[in-house]
Coordinates of C-alpha atoms in Angstrom, one line a residue:
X1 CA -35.0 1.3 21.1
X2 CA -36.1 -1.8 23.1
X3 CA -35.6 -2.1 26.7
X4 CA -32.4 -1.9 28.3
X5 CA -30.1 -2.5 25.1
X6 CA -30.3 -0.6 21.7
X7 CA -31.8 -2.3 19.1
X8 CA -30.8 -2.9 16.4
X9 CA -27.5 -1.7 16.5
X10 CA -23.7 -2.1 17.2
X11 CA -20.9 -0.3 18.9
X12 CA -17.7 0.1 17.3
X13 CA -14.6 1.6 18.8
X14 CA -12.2 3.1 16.4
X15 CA -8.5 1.8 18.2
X16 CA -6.5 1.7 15.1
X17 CA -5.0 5.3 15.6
X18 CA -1.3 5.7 16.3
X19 CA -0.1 6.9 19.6
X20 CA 2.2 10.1 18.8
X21 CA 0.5 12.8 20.8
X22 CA 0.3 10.2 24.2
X23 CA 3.4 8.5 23.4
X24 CA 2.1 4.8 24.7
X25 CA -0.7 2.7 23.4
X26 CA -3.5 4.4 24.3
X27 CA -5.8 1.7 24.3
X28 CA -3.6 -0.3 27.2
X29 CA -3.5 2.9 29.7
X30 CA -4.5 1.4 33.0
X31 CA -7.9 3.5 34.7
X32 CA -7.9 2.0 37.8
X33 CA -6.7 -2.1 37.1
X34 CA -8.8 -1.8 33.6
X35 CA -7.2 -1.1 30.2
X36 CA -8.4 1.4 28.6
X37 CA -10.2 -0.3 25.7
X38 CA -11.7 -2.8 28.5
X39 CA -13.3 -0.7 30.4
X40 CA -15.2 0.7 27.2
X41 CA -16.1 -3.1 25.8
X42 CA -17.4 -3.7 29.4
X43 CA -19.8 -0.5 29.1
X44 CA -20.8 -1.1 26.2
X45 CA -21.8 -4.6 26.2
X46 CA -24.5 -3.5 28.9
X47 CA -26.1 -1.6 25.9
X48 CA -25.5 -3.5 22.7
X49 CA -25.8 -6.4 21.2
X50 CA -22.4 -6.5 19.4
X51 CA -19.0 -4.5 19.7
X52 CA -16.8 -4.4 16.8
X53 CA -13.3 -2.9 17.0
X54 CA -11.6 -1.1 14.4
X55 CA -7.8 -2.0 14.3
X56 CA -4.6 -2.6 12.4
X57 CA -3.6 -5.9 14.6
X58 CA -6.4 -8.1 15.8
X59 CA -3.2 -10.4 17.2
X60 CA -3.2 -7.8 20.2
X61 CA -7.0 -7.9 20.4
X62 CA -7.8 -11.5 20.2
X63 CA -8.3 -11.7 23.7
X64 CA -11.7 -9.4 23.9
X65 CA -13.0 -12.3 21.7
X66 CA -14.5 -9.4 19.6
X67 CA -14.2 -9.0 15.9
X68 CA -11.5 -7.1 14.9
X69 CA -11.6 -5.5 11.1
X70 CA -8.8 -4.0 9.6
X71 CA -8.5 -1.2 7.4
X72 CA -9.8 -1.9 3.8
X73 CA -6.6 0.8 2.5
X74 CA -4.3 1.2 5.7
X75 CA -2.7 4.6 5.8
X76 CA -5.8 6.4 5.2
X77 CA -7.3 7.8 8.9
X78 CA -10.1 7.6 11.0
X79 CA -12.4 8.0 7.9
X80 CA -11.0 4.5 6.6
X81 CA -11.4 2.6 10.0
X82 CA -14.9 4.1 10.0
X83 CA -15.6 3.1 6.5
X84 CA -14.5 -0.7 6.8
X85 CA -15.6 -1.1 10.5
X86 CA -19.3 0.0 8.8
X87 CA -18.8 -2.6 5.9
X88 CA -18.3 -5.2 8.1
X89 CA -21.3 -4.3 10.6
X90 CA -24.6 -6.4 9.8
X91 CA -26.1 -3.6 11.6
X92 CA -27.5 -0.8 9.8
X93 CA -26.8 1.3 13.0
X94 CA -23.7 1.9 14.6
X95 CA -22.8 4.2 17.6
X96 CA -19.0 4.9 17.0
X97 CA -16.9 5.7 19.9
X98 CA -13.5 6.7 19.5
X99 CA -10.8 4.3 22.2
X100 CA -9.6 7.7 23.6
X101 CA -12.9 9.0 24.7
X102 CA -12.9 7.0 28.7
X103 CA -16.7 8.6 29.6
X104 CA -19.8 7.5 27.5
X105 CA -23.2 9.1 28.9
X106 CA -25.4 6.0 27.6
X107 CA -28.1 8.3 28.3
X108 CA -27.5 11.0 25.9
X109 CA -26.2 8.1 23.8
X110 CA -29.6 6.9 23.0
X111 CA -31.4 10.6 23.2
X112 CA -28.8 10.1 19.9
X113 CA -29.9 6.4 19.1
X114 CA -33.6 8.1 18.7
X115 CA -32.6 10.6 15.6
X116 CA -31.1 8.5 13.8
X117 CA -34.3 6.8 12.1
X118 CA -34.4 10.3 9.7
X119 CA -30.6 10.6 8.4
X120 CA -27.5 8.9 8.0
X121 CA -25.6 10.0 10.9
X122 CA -26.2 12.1 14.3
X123 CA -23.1 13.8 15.2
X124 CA -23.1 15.9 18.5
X125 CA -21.9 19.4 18.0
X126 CA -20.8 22.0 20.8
X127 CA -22.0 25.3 21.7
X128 CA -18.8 27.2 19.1
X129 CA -20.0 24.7 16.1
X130 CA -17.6 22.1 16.5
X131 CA -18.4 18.3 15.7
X132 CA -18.0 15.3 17.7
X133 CA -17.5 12.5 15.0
X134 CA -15.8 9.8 17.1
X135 CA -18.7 10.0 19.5
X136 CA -21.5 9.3 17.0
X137 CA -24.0 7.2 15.0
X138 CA -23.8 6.5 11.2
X139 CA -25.9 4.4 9.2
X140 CA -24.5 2.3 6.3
X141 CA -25.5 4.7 3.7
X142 CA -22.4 6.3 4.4
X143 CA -20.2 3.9 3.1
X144 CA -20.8 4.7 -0.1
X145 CA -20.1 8.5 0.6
X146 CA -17.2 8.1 2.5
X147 CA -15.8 5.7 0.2
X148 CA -15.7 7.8 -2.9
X149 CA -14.3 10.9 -0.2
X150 CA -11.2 8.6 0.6
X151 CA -11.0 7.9 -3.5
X152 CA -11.0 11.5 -4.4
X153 CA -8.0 11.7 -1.4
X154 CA -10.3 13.3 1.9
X155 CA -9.0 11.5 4.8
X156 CA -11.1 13.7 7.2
X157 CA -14.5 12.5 8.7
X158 CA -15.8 16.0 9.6
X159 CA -15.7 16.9 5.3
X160 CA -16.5 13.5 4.0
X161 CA -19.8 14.1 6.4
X162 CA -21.1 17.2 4.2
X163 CA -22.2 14.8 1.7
X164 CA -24.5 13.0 4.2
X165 CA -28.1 13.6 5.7
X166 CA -26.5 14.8 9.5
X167 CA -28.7 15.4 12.4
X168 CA -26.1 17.6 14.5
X169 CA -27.5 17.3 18.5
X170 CA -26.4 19.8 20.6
X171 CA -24.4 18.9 23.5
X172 CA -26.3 20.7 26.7
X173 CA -24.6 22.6 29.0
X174 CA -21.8 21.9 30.3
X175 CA -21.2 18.6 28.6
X176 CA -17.8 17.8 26.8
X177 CA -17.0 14.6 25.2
X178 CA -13.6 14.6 26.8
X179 CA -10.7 12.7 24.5
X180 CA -7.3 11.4 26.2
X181 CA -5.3 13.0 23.7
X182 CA -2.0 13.7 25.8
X183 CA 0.0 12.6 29.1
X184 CA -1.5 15.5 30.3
X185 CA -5.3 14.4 29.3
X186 CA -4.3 11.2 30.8
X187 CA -3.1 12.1 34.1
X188 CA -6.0 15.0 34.6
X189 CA -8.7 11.9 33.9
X190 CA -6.7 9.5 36.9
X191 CA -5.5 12.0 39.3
X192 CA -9.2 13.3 41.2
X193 CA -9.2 17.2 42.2

């Protein structure tokens, strides 16, 4: 995996979702003086050699100086953003974080980085079964399998995955891969105690 950095590899950040459930952009909420988005570029760049974000309007974005892909079909989910954020990598790895998700543990980022050699994605999984796919790494030979999902009408990551090679890591412990789904997410994240 190389020294410091993950090679070779990029990160993408799914931030084309909508913003019902918090009600505001989630990708401008402030931690701290840092936007939201920001402060995941800035982590990231530490660790890979390339970010790519997935959104509907690189004319808010232009100023990460990042490359912004849109949706191939827009309308179509997470699983679309996924699938033309992956077409567009030169990478055939890609750690995929979803802009809602303010924590990464790098370090159990590349215990992930290191099973992905074998399959086509490694998906963490929690101790009741349930996957973590906006906090994972696909290869590009799931564009072709996610592709004809979204042209038989699945919109959902989770299903289109049962088609691909999956190396589900458990997440130890007490580790959650906290989303900022709500107000409420939001203000437990910023407020300490």
């Amino acid at each position: 995996m190389g020294s410091s950095k993950c090679k070779p590899c990029t990160a993408i950040i799914l931030a084309g979702g909508g913003a019902s459930r918090m009600g505001e952009d989630k990708r401008f909420l402030k931690v701290g003086e840092e936007k939201l988005l920001d402060r995941q570029v800035r982590i990231l760049k530490e660790h890979f050699d390339e970010i790519i974000i997935s959104a509907n309007d690189p004319e808010n974005l232009e100023y990460l100086g990042l490359r912004v892909i849109k949706d191939k079909h827009v309308g179509r989910g997470p699983l679309e953003g996924l699938t033309s954020v992956l077409s567009a990598s030169n990478s055939d790895f890609n750690f995929v974080i979803a802009v809602d998700i303010p924590n990464i543990d790098m370090k159990f980022v590349k215990k992930m980085r290191e099973r992905v050699d074998d399959v086509s994605a490694v998906v963490p999984v929690t101790a009741d079964g349930k996957q973590e796919p906006l906090f994972a790494f696909y290869s590009r030979n799931c564009i072709p399998i996610f592709r004809s999902a979204l042209d038989e009408g699945e919109l959902a990551i989770h299903r289109a995955l049962k088609k691909c090679p999956v190396y589900h890591i458990p997440l130890e412990g007490s580790d959650t891969i906290r989303n900022l789904n709500s107000q409420k997410d939001f203000e437990a994240f910023v407020t300490p105690g």
